XYZ file of C-alpha atoms in Angstrom:
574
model
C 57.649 212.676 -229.109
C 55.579 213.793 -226.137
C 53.142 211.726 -226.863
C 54.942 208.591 -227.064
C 56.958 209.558 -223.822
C 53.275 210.066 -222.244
C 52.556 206.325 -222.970
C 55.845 205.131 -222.341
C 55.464 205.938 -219.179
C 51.412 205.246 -218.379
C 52.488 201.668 -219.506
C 55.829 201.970 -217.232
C 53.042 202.975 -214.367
C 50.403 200.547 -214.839
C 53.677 197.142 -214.927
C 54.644 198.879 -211.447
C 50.926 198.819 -210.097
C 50.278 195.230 -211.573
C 52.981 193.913 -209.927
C 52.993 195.411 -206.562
C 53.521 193.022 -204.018
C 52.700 190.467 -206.444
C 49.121 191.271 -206.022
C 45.640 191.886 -208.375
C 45.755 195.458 -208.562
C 42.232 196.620 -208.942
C 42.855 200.466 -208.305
C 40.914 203.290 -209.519
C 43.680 205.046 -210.987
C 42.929 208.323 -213.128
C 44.145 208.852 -216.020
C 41.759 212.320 -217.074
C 43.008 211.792 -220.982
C 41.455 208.549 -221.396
C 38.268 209.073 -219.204
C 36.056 210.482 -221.744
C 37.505 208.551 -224.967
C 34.547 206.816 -226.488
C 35.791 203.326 -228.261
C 35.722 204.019 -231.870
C 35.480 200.020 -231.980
C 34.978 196.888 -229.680
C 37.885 194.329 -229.881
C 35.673 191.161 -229.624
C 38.681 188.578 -228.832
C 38.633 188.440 -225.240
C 34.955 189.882 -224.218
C 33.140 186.767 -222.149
C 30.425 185.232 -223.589
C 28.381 184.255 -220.254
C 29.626 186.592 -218.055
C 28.084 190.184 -217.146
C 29.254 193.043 -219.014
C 28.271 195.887 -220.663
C 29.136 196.392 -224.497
C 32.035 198.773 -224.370
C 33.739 200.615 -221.064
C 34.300 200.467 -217.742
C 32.254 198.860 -215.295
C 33.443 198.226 -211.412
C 31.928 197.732 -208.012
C 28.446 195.870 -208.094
C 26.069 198.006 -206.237
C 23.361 197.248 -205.138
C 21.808 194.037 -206.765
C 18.001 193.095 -205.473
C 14.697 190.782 -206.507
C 11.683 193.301 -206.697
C 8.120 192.085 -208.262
C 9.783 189.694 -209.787
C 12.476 190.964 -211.556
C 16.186 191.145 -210.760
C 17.887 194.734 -210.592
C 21.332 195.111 -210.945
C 23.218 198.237 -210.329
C 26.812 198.972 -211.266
C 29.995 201.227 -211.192
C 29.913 202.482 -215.050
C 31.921 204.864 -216.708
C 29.400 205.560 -219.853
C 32.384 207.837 -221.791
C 35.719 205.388 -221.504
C 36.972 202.248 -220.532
C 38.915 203.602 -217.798
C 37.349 204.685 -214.342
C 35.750 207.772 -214.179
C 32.686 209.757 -214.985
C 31.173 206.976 -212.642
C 27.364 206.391 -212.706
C 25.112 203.555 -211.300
C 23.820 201.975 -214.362
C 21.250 199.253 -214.332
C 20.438 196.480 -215.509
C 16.844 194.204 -215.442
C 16.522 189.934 -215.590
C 13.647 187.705 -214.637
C 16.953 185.091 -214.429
C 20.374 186.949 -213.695
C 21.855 185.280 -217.318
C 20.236 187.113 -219.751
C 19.849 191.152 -219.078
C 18.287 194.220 -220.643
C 20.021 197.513 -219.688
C 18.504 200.358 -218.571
C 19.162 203.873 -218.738
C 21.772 204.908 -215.762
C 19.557 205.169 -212.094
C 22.008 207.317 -210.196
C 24.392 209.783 -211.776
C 25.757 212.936 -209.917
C 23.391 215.881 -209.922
C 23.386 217.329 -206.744
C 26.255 219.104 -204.131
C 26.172 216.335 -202.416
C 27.503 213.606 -205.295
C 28.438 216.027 -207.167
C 32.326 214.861 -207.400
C 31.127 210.815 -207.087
C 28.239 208.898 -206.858
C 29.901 205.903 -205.693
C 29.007 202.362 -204.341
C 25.644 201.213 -201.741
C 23.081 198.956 -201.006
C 19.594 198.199 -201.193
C 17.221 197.508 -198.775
C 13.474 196.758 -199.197
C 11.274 198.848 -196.342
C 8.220 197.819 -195.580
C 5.330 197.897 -198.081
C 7.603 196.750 -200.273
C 9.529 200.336 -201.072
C 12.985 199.629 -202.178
C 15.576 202.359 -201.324
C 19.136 202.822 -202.225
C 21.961 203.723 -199.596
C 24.794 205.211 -201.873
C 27.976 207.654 -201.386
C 28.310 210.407 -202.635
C 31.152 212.859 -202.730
C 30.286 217.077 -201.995
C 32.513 219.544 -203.103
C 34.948 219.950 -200.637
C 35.797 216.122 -201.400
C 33.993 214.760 -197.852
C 32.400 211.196 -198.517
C 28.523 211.483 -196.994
C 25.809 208.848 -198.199
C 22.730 209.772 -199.624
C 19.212 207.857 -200.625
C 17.266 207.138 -203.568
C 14.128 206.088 -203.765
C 12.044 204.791 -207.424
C 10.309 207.886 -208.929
C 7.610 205.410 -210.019
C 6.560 202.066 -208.017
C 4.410 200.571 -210.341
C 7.446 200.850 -213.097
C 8.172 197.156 -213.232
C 11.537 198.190 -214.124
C 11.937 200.856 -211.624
C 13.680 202.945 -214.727
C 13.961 206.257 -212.801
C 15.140 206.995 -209.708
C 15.257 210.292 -207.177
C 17.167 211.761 -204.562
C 14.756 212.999 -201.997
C 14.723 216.868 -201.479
C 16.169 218.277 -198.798
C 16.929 214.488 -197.320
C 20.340 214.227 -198.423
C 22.756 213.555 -197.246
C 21.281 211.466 -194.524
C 24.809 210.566 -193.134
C 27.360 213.316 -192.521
C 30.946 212.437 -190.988
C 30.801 213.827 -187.810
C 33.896 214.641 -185.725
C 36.751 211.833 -185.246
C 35.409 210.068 -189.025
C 37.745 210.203 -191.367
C 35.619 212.023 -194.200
C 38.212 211.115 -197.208
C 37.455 207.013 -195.966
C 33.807 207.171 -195.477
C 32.512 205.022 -197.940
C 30.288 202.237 -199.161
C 26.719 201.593 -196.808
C 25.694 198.404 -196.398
C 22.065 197.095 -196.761
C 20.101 197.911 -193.884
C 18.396 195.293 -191.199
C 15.736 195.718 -189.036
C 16.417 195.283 -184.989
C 14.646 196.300 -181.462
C 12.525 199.305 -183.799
C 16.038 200.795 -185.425
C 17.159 200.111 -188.899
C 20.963 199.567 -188.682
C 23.529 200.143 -191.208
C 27.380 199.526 -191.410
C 29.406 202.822 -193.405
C 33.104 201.309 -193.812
C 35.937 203.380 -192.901
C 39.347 203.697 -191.135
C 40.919 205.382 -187.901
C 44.735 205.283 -189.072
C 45.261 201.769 -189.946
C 42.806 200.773 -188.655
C 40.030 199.251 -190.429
C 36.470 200.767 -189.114
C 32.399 199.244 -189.954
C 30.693 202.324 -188.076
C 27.375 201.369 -187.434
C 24.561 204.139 -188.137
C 20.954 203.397 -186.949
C 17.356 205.155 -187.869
C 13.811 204.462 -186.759
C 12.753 206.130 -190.413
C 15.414 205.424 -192.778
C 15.762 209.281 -192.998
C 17.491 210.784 -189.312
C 20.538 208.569 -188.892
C 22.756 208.462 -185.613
C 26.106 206.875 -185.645
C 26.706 204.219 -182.738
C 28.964 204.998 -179.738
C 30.812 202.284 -180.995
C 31.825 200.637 -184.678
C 30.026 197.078 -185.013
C 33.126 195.706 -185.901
C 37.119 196.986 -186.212
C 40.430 195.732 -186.471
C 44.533 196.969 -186.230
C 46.938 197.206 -189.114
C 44.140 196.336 -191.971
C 43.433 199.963 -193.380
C 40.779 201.455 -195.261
C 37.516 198.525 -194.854
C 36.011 199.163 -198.477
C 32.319 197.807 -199.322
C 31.715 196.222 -195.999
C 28.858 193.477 -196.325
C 27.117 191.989 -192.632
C 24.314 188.760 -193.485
C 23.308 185.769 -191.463
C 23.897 182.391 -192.674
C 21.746 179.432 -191.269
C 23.647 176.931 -189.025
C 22.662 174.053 -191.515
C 21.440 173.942 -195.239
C 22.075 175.806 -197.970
C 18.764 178.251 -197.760
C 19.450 182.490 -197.612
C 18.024 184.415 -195.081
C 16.893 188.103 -195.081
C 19.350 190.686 -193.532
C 17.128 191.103 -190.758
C 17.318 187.163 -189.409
C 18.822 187.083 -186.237
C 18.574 183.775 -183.010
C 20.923 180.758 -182.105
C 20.335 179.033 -185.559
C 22.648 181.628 -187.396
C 26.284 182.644 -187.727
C 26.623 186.108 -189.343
C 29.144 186.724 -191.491
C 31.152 190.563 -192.063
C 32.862 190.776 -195.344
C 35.196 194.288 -196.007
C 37.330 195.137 -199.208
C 40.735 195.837 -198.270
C 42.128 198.539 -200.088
C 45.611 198.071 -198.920
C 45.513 194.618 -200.962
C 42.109 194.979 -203.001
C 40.884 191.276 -202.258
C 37.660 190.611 -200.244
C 38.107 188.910 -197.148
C 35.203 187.586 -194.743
C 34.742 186.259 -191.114
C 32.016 184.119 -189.812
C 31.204 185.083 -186.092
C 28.684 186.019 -183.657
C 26.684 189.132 -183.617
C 26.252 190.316 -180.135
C 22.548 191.932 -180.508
C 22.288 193.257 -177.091
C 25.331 195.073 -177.543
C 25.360 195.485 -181.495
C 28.598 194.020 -181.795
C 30.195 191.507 -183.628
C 32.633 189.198 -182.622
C 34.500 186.361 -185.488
C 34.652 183.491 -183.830
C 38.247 181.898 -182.809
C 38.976 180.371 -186.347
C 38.494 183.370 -188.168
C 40.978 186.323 -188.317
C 40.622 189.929 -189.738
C 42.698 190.876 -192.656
C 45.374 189.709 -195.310
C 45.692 186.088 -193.241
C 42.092 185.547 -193.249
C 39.515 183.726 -195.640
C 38.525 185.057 -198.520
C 35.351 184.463 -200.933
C 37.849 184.242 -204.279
C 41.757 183.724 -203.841
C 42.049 185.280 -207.232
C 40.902 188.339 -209.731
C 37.926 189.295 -207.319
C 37.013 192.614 -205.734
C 33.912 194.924 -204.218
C 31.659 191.706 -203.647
C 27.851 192.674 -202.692
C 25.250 189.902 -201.660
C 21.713 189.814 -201.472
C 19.067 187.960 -200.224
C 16.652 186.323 -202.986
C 13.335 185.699 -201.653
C 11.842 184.139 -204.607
C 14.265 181.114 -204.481
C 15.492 181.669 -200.503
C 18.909 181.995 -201.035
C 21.905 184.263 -200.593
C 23.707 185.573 -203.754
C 27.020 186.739 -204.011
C 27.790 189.418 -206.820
C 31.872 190.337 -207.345
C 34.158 192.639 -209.640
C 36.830 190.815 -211.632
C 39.094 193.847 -213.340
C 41.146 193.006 -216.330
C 45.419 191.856 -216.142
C 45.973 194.123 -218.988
C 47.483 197.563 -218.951
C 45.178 201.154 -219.384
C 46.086 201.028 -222.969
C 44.983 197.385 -223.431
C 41.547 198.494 -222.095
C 41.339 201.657 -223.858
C 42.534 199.706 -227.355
C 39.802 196.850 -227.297
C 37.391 199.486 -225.467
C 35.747 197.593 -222.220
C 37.841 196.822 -219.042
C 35.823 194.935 -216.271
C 33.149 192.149 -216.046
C 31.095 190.406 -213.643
C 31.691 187.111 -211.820
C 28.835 184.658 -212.361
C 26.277 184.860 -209.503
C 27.076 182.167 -206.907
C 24.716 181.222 -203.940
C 26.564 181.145 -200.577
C 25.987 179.434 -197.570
C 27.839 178.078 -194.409
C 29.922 174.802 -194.455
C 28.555 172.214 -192.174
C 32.232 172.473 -190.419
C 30.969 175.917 -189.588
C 34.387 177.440 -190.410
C 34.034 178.871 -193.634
C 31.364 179.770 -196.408
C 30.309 177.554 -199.487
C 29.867 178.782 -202.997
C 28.289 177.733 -206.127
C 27.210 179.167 -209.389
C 23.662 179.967 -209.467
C 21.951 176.917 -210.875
C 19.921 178.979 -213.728
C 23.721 179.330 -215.380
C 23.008 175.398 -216.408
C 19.946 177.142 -218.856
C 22.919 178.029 -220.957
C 24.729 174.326 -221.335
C 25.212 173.195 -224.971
C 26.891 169.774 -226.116
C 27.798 167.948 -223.348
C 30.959 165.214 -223.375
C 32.402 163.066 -221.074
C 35.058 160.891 -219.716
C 34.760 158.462 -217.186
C 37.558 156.279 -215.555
C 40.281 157.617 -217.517
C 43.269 156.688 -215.767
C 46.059 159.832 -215.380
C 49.569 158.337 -215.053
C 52.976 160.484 -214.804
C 52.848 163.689 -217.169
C 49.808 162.504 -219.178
C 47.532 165.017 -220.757
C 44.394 163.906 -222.137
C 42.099 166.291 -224.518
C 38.761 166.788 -223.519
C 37.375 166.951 -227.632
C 33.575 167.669 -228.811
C 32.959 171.036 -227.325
C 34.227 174.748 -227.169
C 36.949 174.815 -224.835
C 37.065 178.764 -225.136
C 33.463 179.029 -223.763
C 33.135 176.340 -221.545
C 31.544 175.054 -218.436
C 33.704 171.870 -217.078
C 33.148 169.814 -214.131
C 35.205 166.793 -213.017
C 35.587 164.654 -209.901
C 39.348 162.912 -209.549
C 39.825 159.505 -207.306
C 43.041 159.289 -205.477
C 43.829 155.648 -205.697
C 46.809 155.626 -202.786
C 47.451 158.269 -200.643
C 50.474 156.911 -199.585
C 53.322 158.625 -201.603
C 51.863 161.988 -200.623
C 54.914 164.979 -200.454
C 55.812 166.322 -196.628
C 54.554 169.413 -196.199
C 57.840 171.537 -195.466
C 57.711 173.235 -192.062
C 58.835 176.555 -194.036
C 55.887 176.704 -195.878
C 53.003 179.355 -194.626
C 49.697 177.760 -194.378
C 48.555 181.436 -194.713
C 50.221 182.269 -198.223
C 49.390 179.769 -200.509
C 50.088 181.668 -203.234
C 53.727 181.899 -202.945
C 53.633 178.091 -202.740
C 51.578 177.598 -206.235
C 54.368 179.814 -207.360
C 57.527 177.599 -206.128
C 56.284 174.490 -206.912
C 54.034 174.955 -210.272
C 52.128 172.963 -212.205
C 54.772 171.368 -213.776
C 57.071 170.606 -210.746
C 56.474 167.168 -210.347
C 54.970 166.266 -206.566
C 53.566 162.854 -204.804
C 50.022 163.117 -205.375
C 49.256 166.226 -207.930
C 49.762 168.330 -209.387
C 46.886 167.412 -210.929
C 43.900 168.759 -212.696
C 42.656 170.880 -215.490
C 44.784 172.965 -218.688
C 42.478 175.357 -219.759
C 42.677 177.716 -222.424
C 45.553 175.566 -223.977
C 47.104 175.863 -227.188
C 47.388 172.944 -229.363
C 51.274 172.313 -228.589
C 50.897 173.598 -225.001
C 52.910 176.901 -225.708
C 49.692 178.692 -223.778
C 47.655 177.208 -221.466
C 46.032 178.107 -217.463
C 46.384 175.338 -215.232
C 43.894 174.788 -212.484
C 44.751 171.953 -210.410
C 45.443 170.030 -206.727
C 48.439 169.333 -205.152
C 48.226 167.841 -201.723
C 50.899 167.488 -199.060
C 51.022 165.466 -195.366
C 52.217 167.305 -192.012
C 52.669 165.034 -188.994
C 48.518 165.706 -188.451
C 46.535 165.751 -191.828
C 46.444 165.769 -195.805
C 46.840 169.518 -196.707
C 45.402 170.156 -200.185
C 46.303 172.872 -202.327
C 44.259 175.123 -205.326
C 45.764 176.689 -207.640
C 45.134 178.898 -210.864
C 48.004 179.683 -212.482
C 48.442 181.945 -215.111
C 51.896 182.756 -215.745
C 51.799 179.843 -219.068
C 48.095 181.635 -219.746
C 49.525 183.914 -222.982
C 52.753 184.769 -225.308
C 52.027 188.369 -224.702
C 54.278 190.756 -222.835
C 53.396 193.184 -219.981
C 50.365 191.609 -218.146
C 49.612 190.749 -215.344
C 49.804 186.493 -214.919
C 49.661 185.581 -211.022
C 50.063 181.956 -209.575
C 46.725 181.898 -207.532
C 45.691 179.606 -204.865
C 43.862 179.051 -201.499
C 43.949 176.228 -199.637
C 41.312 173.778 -199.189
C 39.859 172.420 -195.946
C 38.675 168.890 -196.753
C 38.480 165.379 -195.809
C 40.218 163.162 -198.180
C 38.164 159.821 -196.142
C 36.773 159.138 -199.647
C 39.769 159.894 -201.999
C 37.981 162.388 -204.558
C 38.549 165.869 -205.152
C 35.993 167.900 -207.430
C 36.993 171.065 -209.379
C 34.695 173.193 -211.910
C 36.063 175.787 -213.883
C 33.548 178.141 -215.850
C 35.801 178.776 -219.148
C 34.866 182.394 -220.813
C 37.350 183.582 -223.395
C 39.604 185.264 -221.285
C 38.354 184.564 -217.796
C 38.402 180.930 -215.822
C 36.103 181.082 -212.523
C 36.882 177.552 -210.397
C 35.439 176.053 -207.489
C 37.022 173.602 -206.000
C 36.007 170.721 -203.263
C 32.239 171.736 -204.344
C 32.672 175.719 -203.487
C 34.926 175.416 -200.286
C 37.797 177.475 -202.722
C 37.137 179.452 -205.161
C 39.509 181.389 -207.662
C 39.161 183.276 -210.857
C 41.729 184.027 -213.317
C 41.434 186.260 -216.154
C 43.676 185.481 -218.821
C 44.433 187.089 -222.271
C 45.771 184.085 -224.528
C 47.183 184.749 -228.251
C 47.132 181.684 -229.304
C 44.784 180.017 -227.148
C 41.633 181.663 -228.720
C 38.205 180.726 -229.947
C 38.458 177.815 -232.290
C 41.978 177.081 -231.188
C 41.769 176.521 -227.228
C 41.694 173.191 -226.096
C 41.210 171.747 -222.624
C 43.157 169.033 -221.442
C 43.076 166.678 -217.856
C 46.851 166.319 -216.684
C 48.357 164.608 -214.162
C 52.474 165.450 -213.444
C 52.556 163.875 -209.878
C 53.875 160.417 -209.743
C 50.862 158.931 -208.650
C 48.207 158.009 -210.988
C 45.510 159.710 -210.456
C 41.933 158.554 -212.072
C 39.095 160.555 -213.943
C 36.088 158.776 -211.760
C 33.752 161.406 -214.158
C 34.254 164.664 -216.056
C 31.048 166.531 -218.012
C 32.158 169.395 -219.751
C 29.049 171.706 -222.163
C 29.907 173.809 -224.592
C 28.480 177.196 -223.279
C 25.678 179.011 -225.314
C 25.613 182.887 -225.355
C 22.497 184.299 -223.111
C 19.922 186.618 -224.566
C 21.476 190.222 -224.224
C 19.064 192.812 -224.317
C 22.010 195.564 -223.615
């Protein structure tokens, strides 16, 4: 009897935390009886095929991913006993291609007073000479947050397989006085500026959310700014803070250390209040190490985010090999606890996605990294296919459980296009995807892509457009909605969207939507919105998903082309 009542109520907990506010919940909530429980077995039903994960557990925040001789290192939140958080250690993980990985024995795990309670998230930076060193936090025994190095115990290790903490170096950042040494958290990579390293620590003053900005001539003695780089009211604790320049034109990354007129940088923070990532693009005042976001930007909940969906923790890095910027993120499960601790895993990896400013200059781009295409299988598609009033049309000839689907829709007349009500928020998209559906039938959309669909529609995820006219311009709407996504009782199923800010001069709207099992990662307008879903369908599953193009708006709306590949798994070395 006590043991039932104990799950009664840790499923009772987890429904309250899922649906909060109506919002992802991606805490780090402890539950010590589960930490440590080893899965007997894997439940292989939902595990992604493409996507990053380990075999069994937990896995969270991504670390500190970097390109070193060669090789791509990836570093992870891992819990090595449980598939609930805890017992966190940085495991690691080695590609020449970031699709197909070989795991490595764990490079960080607490050992010392000053992680011994939590080695927790950080950064990598590569010094000169080409020395890589980690940035981490680390929690001492009187619970204070401080951040500590590592450094490879071996350089000419092509897999850098062991790493050390420095003795007598650590920590190398201490709260001082007036830092809030319970919200100290997360360093970001380092850049190089006016012969000081700089580094951003995020915490928060009260409510309000705090980048402190350290700086070091050595990388060892660090000295915490007069003032933060970056802060802002009523947002709360600033979790895994990322600061990067982005080039004024083109799609090409630059190192951390870029700064002059031909860059915008860009400050991304975690907000634990909501747990989505949200980002500015502004101006970083060099002379005065601050940084401003420019005018159409906004800190917190109203502002723009990477992922409008089931995305948290994101970490980028610069790739020198291929000059770009990649962007790394956290997509938790929907489940409950005892979901995760049943099928043994909780947590994967969104695909790595390149970023790069919009020519409008307003927001950031995103795309999947193109070495993902290595992994496309049979290929159909459909061309022209006209979508009139509450048609559905089956995509056939591939896996529509493991899929990779891309699709640009022509918009014949945008004449009958719905009034956008005055009532409506143009900051909370979401709740609109939720009144109005996929199914509710508009002007011009809803329109778009069933995923994960049963055979008689009793499941299926809906990604699609709906666009609307105020007495200025066409205001287009994503969403991912995932409330028809399963049968089962007790998750978590969210009506996602974001906004889109494009130019309908040419009529077409693109949408690609990476299909994994029980995950669907779209990017809409080519990477201007982006949303995952992860979904857990009963019926929808391997051999039985299909994947449908629908149209319930009363406008016909027309196929111009669709590709969709079946999606091959990569070579796992884990």
């Amino acid at each position: 009897m006590a043991v039932s009542k104990l799950l009664s109520l840790i499923l009772f907990i987890t429904f309250l935390l899922a649906v909060n506010n109506g919002r992802v919940e991606a805490t780090h909530e402890i539950y010590p009886q589960f930490q440590s429980l080893s899965a007997v077995s894997v439940h292989q039903l939902h595990r992604t095929a493409f996507h990053f994960q380990p075999p069994k557990n937990w896995i969270n925040d991504p670390n500190a991913p970097m390109y070193y001789n060669g090789i791509y290192h990836f570093f992870y939140q891992y819990n090595p006993k449980g598939a609930v958080w805890g017992n966190i250690v940085w495991a690691h993980s080695v590609s020449k291609d970031m699709i197909n990985w070989k795991a490595l024995e764990p490079a960080i795990y607490p050992s010392h007073p000053f992680d011994r309670k939590g080695a927790w998230s950080g950064s990598a930076t590569i010094l000169p000479g080409n020395k890589p060193v980690i940035l981490y936090t680390g929690v001492d025994p009187n619970d204070r947050q401080v951040q500590n190095s590592a450094v490879p115990a071996n350089l000419s290790d092509p897999y850098l397989r062991k790493w050390i903490k420095p003795a007598g170096l650590n920590p190398v950042v201490d709260p001082e006085a007036g830092v809030n040494a319970s919200a100290f958290r997360d360093p970001t990579t380092a850049w190089w500026l006016s012969g000081h390293w700089r580094m951003v620590v995020g915490s928060k003053r009260n409510h309000r959310g705090m980048a402190y900005l350290y700086r070091s001539r050595d990388f060892i003695r660090w000295i915490k700014a007069k003032h933060p780089l970056h802060s802002a009211p009523h947002t709360g604790m600033w979790e895994c803070p990322d600061f990067y320049p982005v080039l004024l034109s083109g799609k090409q990354g630059l190192d951390a250390s870029v700064v002059g007129k031909q860059v915008k940088h860009v400050l991304k923070v975690s907000l634990d209040v909501t747990r989505y990532d949200y980002y500015t693009v502004g101006t970083y005042l060099t002379d005065e190490d601050r940084y401003v976001p420019d005018n159409t930007s906004v800190d917190g909940w109203a502002g723009l985010r990477y992922d409008y969906g089931n995305f948290y923790a994101s970490k980028t890095f610069f790739d020198p090999a291929k000059k770009r910027r990649i962007l790394w993120g956290w997509v938790n499960e929907s489940d409950t606890t005892l979901d995760d601790v049943r099928k043994g895993w909780a947590g994967i990896q969104a695909i790595p996605r390149i970023v790069w400013l919009d020519p409008n200059q307003r927001q950031l781009m995103q795309w999947p990294i193109q070495e993902l295409e290595t992994l496309r299988g049979t290929n159909v598609k459909m061309n022209h296919q006209m979508l009139k009033t509450g048609d559905h049309i089956e995509v056939k000839g591939i896996s529509a459980a493991q899929a990779d689907v891309d699709v640009t829709f022509y918009i014949p007349s945008l004449d009958k296009v719905e009034a956008f009500n005055l009532g409506w928020s143009l900051t909370n998209a979401q709740l609109l995807c939720a009144k109005k559906g996929s199914k509710v039938q508009g002007g011009i959309g809803p329109f778009g892509l069933l995923a994960l669909a049963s055979e008689n529609l009793e499941e299926y995820t809906p990604v699609f457009f709906r666009i609307f006219k105020s007495s200025q311009k066409h205001i287009v709407l994503l969403c991912s909605d995932a409330r028809s996504s399963s049968l089962k009782d007790g998750l978590y199923k969210p009506s996602f969207a974001g906004f889109v800010d494009v130019d309908l001069t040419d009529k077409k709207l693109s949408l690609r939507s990476l299909i994994d099992h029980s995950v669907v990662e779209s990017f809409g307008a080519g990477g201007k919105t982006c949303i995952t879903s992860r979904v857990y369908p009963t019926l929808a599953v391997l051999e039985n998903a299909h994947l449908y193009a629908f149209n319930n708006g009363t406008e016909t709306i027309i196929v111009e082309n669709l590709n969709a590949w079946s999606m091959k798994k990569p070579l796992r070395m884990n």
